[in-house]
Short mmCIF file of C-alpha atoms and ligand atoms in Angstrom, two decimals:
data_model
loop_
_atom_site.label_atom_id
_atom_site.label_comp_id
_atom_site.label_asym_id
_atom_site.label_seq_id
_atom_site.Cartn_x
_atom_site.Cartn_y
_atom_site.Cartn_z
CA MET A 1 -80.98 -34.63 74.81
CA SER A 2 -79.21 -31.43 73.83
CA GLY A 3 -81.04 -31.62 70.49
CA ASN A 4 -84.40 -31.40 72.26
CA ARG A 5 -83.29 -28.42 74.28
CA ASN A 6 -82.37 -26.57 71.09
CA VAL A 7 -85.81 -27.22 69.64
CA SER A 8 -87.61 -25.79 72.67
CA ILE A 9 -85.44 -22.67 72.71
CA TYR A 10 -86.21 -22.16 69.04
CA LEU A 11 -89.95 -22.46 69.64
CA ILE A 12 -89.91 -19.92 72.43
CA TRP A 13 -88.07 -17.54 70.16
CA ARG A 14 -90.65 -18.02 67.40
CA VAL A 15 -93.52 -17.41 69.79
CA GLY A 16 -91.86 -14.27 71.10
CA GLU A 17 -91.26 -12.95 67.59
CA LYS A 18 -92.75 -9.60 66.58
CA ILE A 19 -95.65 -9.56 64.21
CA MET A 20 -94.98 -6.07 62.82
CA GLU A 21 -98.34 -5.02 61.53
CA ILE A 22 -98.13 -1.48 60.29
CA GLU A 23 -101.14 0.79 59.94
CA ILE A 24 -100.71 4.19 58.27
CA LYS A 25 -103.56 6.69 58.32
CA ASP A 26 -103.95 10.02 56.48
CA LEU A 27 -100.23 10.59 56.31
CA SER A 28 -98.92 13.74 54.68
CA LYS A 29 -95.62 15.54 54.44
CA ALA A 30 -94.75 19.03 53.27
CA TYR A 31 -91.16 20.24 53.52
CA ARG A 32 -92.59 23.64 52.63
CA PRO A 33 -96.21 24.45 53.54
CA GLU A 34 -97.24 25.32 50.01
CA LYS A 35 -95.82 22.16 48.45
CA PRO A 36 -96.95 18.80 49.90
CA VAL A 37 -94.79 15.90 48.75
CA LEU A 38 -97.01 13.21 50.30
CA SER A 39 -100.74 13.45 50.87
CA GLY A 40 -103.60 11.19 51.96
CA ILE A 41 -101.46 8.08 52.43
CA ASN A 42 -103.43 5.19 53.92
CA LEU A 43 -101.73 1.80 53.97
CA GLU A 44 -101.55 -1.41 55.92
CA PHE A 45 -98.68 -3.87 55.92
CA ARG A 46 -98.41 -7.33 57.37
CA PRO A 47 -95.51 -9.79 57.07
CA PRO A 48 -94.47 -11.89 55.32
CA SER A 49 -94.56 -9.88 52.15
CA ILE A 50 -92.27 -8.24 49.61
CA VAL A 51 -93.85 -4.94 48.72
CA GLY A 52 -92.61 -2.86 45.78
CA LEU A 53 -93.00 0.89 46.19
CA ILE A 54 -92.74 2.16 42.66
CA GLY A 55 -92.86 5.65 41.24
CA PRO A 56 -90.81 8.09 39.17
CA ASN A 57 -88.09 10.26 40.67
CA GLY A 58 -89.58 12.87 42.95
CA ALA A 59 -92.74 10.83 43.65
CA GLY A 60 -92.05 10.81 47.40
CA LYS A 61 -90.67 7.28 47.92
CA THR A 62 -87.62 8.30 49.95
CA THR A 63 -89.66 10.76 52.00
CA PHE A 64 -92.16 8.00 52.82
CA MET A 65 -89.42 5.59 53.88
CA LYS A 66 -87.64 8.21 55.98
CA ILE A 67 -90.91 8.81 57.84
CA LEU A 68 -91.32 5.07 58.44
CA VAL A 69 -87.84 4.74 59.92
CA ARG A 70 -88.33 7.94 62.00
CA GLN A 71 -85.53 9.84 60.26
CA ILE A 72 -88.03 12.63 59.62
CA LEU A 73 -91.50 13.35 60.96
CA ALA A 74 -94.75 13.41 59.00
CA SER A 75 -96.68 16.68 58.83
CA THR A 76 -99.98 14.98 59.64
CA GLY A 77 -101.36 11.48 60.13
CA SER A 78 -100.46 8.47 62.22
CA ILE A 79 -98.39 5.31 62.00
CA LYS A 80 -99.12 2.41 64.30
CA ILE A 81 -96.99 -0.67 64.74
CA ASP A 82 -98.88 -3.59 66.26
CA GLY A 83 -101.44 -1.08 67.50
CA THR A 84 -98.98 1.30 69.21
CA ASP A 85 -98.17 4.72 67.85
CA ILE A 86 -94.71 4.75 66.30
CA SER A 87 -93.64 7.67 68.51
CA LYS A 88 -94.12 5.43 71.55
CA SER A 89 -92.31 2.41 70.18
CA GLU A 90 -89.20 3.94 68.68
CA ASN A 91 -86.73 1.64 70.47
CA ASP A 92 -88.78 -1.40 69.67
CA LEU A 93 -88.87 -0.35 66.03
CA LYS A 94 -85.07 0.09 65.92
CA ASN A 95 -84.56 -3.42 67.24
CA HIS A 96 -86.73 -4.90 64.52
CA LEU A 97 -85.77 -2.69 61.61
CA GLY A 98 -83.17 -3.10 58.87
CA TYR A 99 -82.73 -0.09 56.61
CA LEU A 100 -80.69 0.50 53.48
CA PRO A 101 -81.02 4.21 52.64
CA GLN A 102 -80.81 5.54 49.09
CA GLU A 103 -77.73 7.57 49.94
CA PHE A 104 -75.67 5.07 51.84
CA GLY A 105 -72.20 6.19 52.89
CA LEU A 106 -69.84 3.29 53.41
CA TYR A 107 -66.56 3.63 55.24
CA GLU A 108 -64.42 3.01 52.18
CA GLU A 109 -61.17 2.31 54.04
CA LEU A 110 -62.66 -0.37 56.29
CA THR A 111 -62.81 -3.98 55.23
CA VAL A 112 -66.23 -5.59 54.81
CA TYR A 113 -65.81 -7.37 58.14
CA GLN A 114 -64.63 -4.26 59.97
CA PHE A 115 -67.55 -2.25 58.64
CA LEU A 116 -70.11 -4.88 59.66
CA ASP A 117 -68.45 -5.19 63.06
CA TYR A 118 -68.81 -1.44 63.52
CA MET A 119 -72.46 -1.47 62.41
CA ALA A 120 -73.18 -4.41 64.74
CA LEU A 121 -71.75 -2.37 67.59
CA LEU A 122 -74.00 0.59 66.71
CA LYS A 123 -77.00 -1.71 66.60
CA GLY A 124 -76.14 -2.96 70.07
CA LEU A 125 -75.65 -6.59 69.11
CA GLY A 126 -74.22 -8.43 72.09
CA LEU A 127 -72.91 -11.95 72.42
CA GLU A 128 -74.36 -13.05 69.13
CA LYS A 129 -72.45 -10.36 67.20
CA GLU A 130 -69.78 -12.49 65.55
CA LYS A 131 -72.23 -15.22 64.61
CA ARG A 132 -74.59 -12.70 63.05
CA ILE A 133 -71.81 -11.00 61.06
CA LYS A 134 -70.60 -14.34 59.73
CA ASN A 135 -74.17 -15.34 58.87
CA CYS A 136 -74.85 -12.06 57.01
CA ILE A 137 -71.55 -12.27 55.10
CA GLU A 138 -72.47 -15.78 53.97
CA LYS A 139 -76.06 -14.90 53.10
CA THR A 140 -74.99 -12.00 50.92
CA GLY A 141 -72.26 -13.96 49.14
CA LEU A 142 -69.44 -11.81 50.48
CA SER A 143 -67.30 -14.55 52.10
CA GLU A 144 -64.47 -14.08 49.60
CA LYS A 145 -64.54 -10.32 50.09
CA LYS A 146 -64.79 -10.14 53.86
CA ASN A 147 -61.19 -8.91 54.25
CA SER A 148 -61.27 -6.58 51.23
CA ARG A 149 -61.48 -2.83 51.68
CA ILE A 150 -64.87 -1.49 50.70
CA ARG A 151 -63.36 0.95 48.18
CA THR A 152 -62.12 -2.00 46.11
CA LEU A 153 -65.62 -3.49 45.68
CA SER A 154 -67.91 -3.21 42.64
CA GLY A 155 -71.22 -1.33 42.86
CA GLY A 156 -73.13 -4.58 43.24
CA GLN A 157 -70.83 -5.83 45.98
CA LYS A 158 -71.18 -2.53 47.87
CA GLN A 159 -74.97 -2.85 47.75
CA ARG A 160 -74.61 -6.38 49.10
CA VAL A 161 -72.63 -4.94 52.02
CA GLY A 162 -75.54 -2.51 52.45
CA ILE A 163 -78.00 -5.40 52.68
CA ALA A 164 -75.67 -7.33 54.98
CA GLN A 165 -75.65 -4.45 57.49
CA ALA A 166 -79.45 -4.16 57.23
CA LEU A 167 -79.82 -7.88 58.05
CA LEU A 168 -77.45 -7.87 61.04
CA ASN A 169 -80.24 -7.76 63.63
CA ASP A 170 -82.37 -10.28 61.67
CA PRO A 171 -85.09 -7.63 61.27
CA GLU A 172 -88.80 -8.27 60.88
CA LEU A 173 -89.06 -5.10 58.83
CA LEU A 174 -86.54 -4.56 56.01
CA ILE A 175 -86.67 -1.26 54.13
CA VAL A 176 -84.49 -0.78 51.05
CA ASP A 177 -84.57 2.48 49.13
CA GLU A 178 -83.65 2.30 45.42
CA PRO A 179 -81.01 -0.38 45.96
CA THR A 180 -80.44 -1.09 42.27
CA VAL A 181 -79.52 2.43 41.14
CA GLY A 182 -76.11 2.39 39.49
CA LEU A 183 -75.95 -1.39 39.17
CA ASP A 184 -75.41 -3.07 35.81
CA PRO A 185 -78.16 -5.47 34.59
CA ALA A 186 -76.44 -8.63 35.86
CA GLU A 187 -75.80 -7.06 39.26
CA ARG A 188 -79.43 -5.96 39.41
CA VAL A 189 -80.65 -9.52 38.83
CA ARG A 190 -78.28 -10.84 41.50
CA PHE A 191 -79.36 -8.19 43.97
CA ARG A 192 -83.06 -8.90 43.42
CA ASN A 193 -82.51 -12.62 43.98
CA LEU A 194 -80.55 -11.87 47.13
CA LEU A 195 -83.43 -9.81 48.47
CA ALA A 196 -85.98 -12.52 47.66
CA GLU A 197 -83.81 -15.21 49.27
CA ASN A 198 -83.58 -13.18 52.47
CA ALA A 199 -87.22 -12.18 52.68
CA ASN A 200 -88.26 -15.22 54.80
CA HIS A 201 -90.68 -14.19 57.53
CA ARG A 202 -90.05 -10.49 56.97
CA LEU A 203 -91.95 -7.54 55.68
CA VAL A 204 -89.72 -6.17 52.93
CA LEU A 205 -90.40 -2.75 51.48
CA LEU A 206 -88.42 -2.06 48.33
CA SER A 207 -88.57 1.24 46.50
CA THR A 208 -87.55 1.62 42.89
CA HIS A 209 -88.37 3.44 39.68
CA ILE A 210 -87.54 0.35 37.63
CA ILE A 211 -90.46 -2.01 36.97
CA GLU A 212 -88.15 -4.97 36.35
CA ASP A 213 -87.01 -4.76 39.97
CA VAL A 214 -90.47 -5.46 41.33
CA GLU A 215 -91.76 -7.71 38.55
CA SER A 216 -90.12 -10.95 39.62
CA ILE A 217 -90.06 -10.67 43.42
CA CYS A 218 -92.92 -8.52 44.75
CA ASN A 219 -96.35 -9.92 45.60
CA ARG A 220 -97.73 -6.45 46.22
CA LEU A 221 -97.15 -3.19 44.37
CA ILE A 222 -97.81 0.34 45.52
CA VAL A 223 -97.57 2.99 42.83
CA LEU A 224 -96.73 6.40 44.21
CA TYR A 225 -97.03 9.41 41.95
CA ARG A 226 -96.74 13.05 42.96
CA GLY A 227 -97.13 12.09 46.60
CA GLU A 228 -100.32 10.07 46.15
CA ILE A 229 -101.06 6.37 45.89
CA LEU A 230 -102.36 5.53 42.43
CA PHE A 231 -102.49 1.79 42.92
CA ASP A 232 -102.15 -0.77 45.70
CA GLY A 233 -102.56 -4.42 44.83
CA ASN A 234 -100.93 -7.39 43.18
CA PRO A 235 -99.16 -7.17 39.79
CA VAL A 236 -101.92 -9.09 37.98
CA GLU A 237 -104.54 -6.56 39.12
CA LEU A 238 -102.39 -3.73 37.80
CA ILE A 239 -102.00 -5.46 34.43
CA LYS A 240 -105.78 -5.99 34.22
CA LYS A 241 -106.33 -2.25 34.53
CA ALA A 242 -104.50 -1.67 31.26
CA ALA A 243 -106.33 -4.33 29.22
CA GLY A 244 -107.46 -2.79 25.93
CA HIS A 245 -105.20 0.23 26.40
CA VAL A 246 -101.98 -1.16 24.95
CA GLY A 247 -101.31 -1.85 21.31
CA VAL A 248 -98.55 -2.31 18.76
CA LEU A 249 -98.01 -0.69 15.42
CA ASP A 250 -95.66 -2.03 12.77
CA SER A 251 -94.09 0.74 10.78
CA ASP A 252 -91.48 0.80 8.05
CA CYS A 253 -90.96 4.48 8.48
CA GLU A 254 -87.91 5.78 10.43
CA ALA A 255 -89.75 8.77 11.82
CA GLY A 256 -92.15 6.60 13.81
CA PRO A 257 -95.92 6.61 13.99
CA ASP A 258 -97.88 9.81 13.67
CA ILE A 259 -100.25 9.59 16.62
CA GLU A 260 -102.67 12.43 17.03
CA THR A 261 -104.53 11.16 20.09
CA ASP A 262 -103.18 11.48 23.60
CA CYS A 263 -101.50 8.08 23.44
CA ILE A 264 -97.81 7.69 24.13
CA VAL A 265 -95.18 5.49 22.54
CA THR A 266 -93.50 3.50 25.31
CA SER A 267 -90.99 1.52 23.27
CA ARG A 268 -89.62 0.83 19.84
CA LEU A 269 -88.45 -2.58 18.74
CA ILE A 270 -86.36 -2.85 15.59
CA THR A 271 -87.70 -5.56 13.30
CA GLU A 272 -86.64 -7.02 9.92
CA THR A 273 -89.04 -4.75 8.11
CA GLY A 274 -88.68 -1.56 10.13
CA ALA A 275 -89.87 -1.06 13.68
CA GLN A 276 -92.64 -2.06 16.01
CA TYR A 277 -93.97 0.61 18.35
CA ARG A 278 -95.69 -0.13 21.62
CA ILE A 279 -98.45 2.36 22.30
CA VAL A 280 -100.33 3.06 25.52
CA GLY A 281 -103.42 5.24 25.85
CA ASP A 282 -107.00 5.52 26.99
CA LYS A 283 -108.35 5.23 23.44
CA LEU A 284 -106.03 3.52 20.99
CA PRO A 285 -105.95 5.03 17.48
CA SER A 286 -107.62 2.97 14.72
CA GLY A 287 -105.33 0.47 13.04
CA ILE A 288 -103.45 -0.33 16.23
CA LYS A 289 -103.47 -3.98 17.25
CA PRO A 290 -104.37 -4.40 20.96
CA VAL A 291 -101.97 -6.70 22.84
CA ILE A 292 -101.76 -8.17 26.33
CA PRO A 293 -100.19 -5.48 28.55
CA SER A 294 -96.92 -6.04 30.35
CA LEU A 295 -96.47 -4.74 33.89
CA GLU A 296 -94.40 -1.89 32.47
CA ASP A 297 -97.26 -0.97 30.05
CA ALA A 298 -99.76 -1.05 32.91
CA TYR A 299 -97.57 1.20 35.04
CA MET A 300 -97.14 3.66 32.16
CA TYR A 301 -100.89 3.62 31.49
CA LEU A 302 -101.65 4.37 35.13
CA ILE A 303 -99.18 7.26 35.20
CA THR A 304 -100.45 8.78 31.94
CA GLN A 305 -104.04 8.57 33.18
CA SER A 306 -103.29 10.67 36.21
CA GLY A 307 -102.10 13.54 34.05
N1 ADP B 401 -85.18 17.84 52.51
C1 ADP B 401 -86.02 18.27 51.55
N2 ADP B 401 -86.41 19.57 51.51
C2 ADP B 401 -87.27 20.02 50.55
N3 ADP B 401 -87.78 19.24 49.58
C3 ADP B 401 -87.41 17.94 49.57
C4 ADP B 401 -86.53 17.39 50.55
N4 ADP B 401 -86.36 16.06 50.28
C5 ADP B 401 -87.11 15.80 49.19
N5 ADP B 401 -87.74 16.91 48.76
C6 ADP B 401 -88.67 17.01 47.62
O1 ADP B 401 -89.74 16.11 47.87
C7 ADP B 401 -90.16 15.49 46.66
C8 ADP B 401 -90.09 13.98 46.85
O2 ADP B 401 -88.73 13.60 46.98
P1 ADP B 401 -88.29 12.11 47.32
O3 ADP B 401 -89.04 11.66 48.52
O4 ADP B 401 -86.81 12.09 47.39
O5 ADP B 401 -88.83 11.32 46.03
P2 ADP B 401 -88.33 9.95 45.37
O6 ADP B 401 -87.58 9.18 46.41
O7 ADP B 401 -89.58 9.27 44.93
O8 ADP B 401 -87.48 10.31 44.21
C9 ADP B 401 -89.25 16.01 45.57
O9 ADP B 401 -89.92 17.05 44.92
C10 ADP B 401 -88.04 16.52 46.32
O10 ADP B 401 -87.45 17.58 45.63
MG1 MG B 402 -85.70 8.37 46.39
#
């Protein structure tokens, strides 16, 4: 009997769940009038999805995310959530948002549990607080560290605490800004998997300047460069754009290839006989063997094409 009651409560909750469709139109931001850092941003998001926002440092990723979470205001344009302007649904947004900022100050002297308890209080979690904290600690693999002071944790563990606090309110919209900066390669892999495991029904927006971060977990990529969107689509579409524009050159010379065209060398692999150079450009020099582009090649090609 009690089992049935649980099922019906669950269904009501699912029906009442937010959809979180986001529609962004003609968004721009200029901290100083003469220097726009975002311009002409038009995007739509719909859960469930893991979206990678990728671009070099200074591209405008953090600015974009701060606008989405209402930390700063856009200069022009509109953002609608489920059809309502974001300025009119700020409280609603807060209830359904989890955010891990790029610069995330943790209270180093608190234990993991104490910190999450404090964050849960700020988020206004009521009766379900303890259950949610326990659930987030488990989900982020921090059970053994729950009574450790934050200052004693590794970089990867601290970022997991960051995700745990972002998941406290079981948000429909999860925004994480450059979460893998400063993590070692193994920690980065673990963090990416953690994010994918906790994506569920959510819309996850992950910003990074590292292609590897988005390669394995994102089904949609947005490339932001100098405040503009250069690409919005799935990884395969991005790779297709670079077909015929990536090649390799085997060279036994230490100095590397002498390329006179406007191609760029994106990597050098040491081989038994010397080195193999990976080259990206609009028109590959003669003698260069075209190869199937990687996502990293395609991203580099896109960036070089925009000057
Ligand atoms: N508060 C600010 N005041 C003035 N300029 C800023 C401010 N924050 C960021 N910028 C500038 O805006 C541009 C985009 O920055 P940011 O959004 O942090 O890019 P990203 O996160 O992609 O590295 C950069 O040129 C940066 O110097
Ligand atoms: Mg940033």
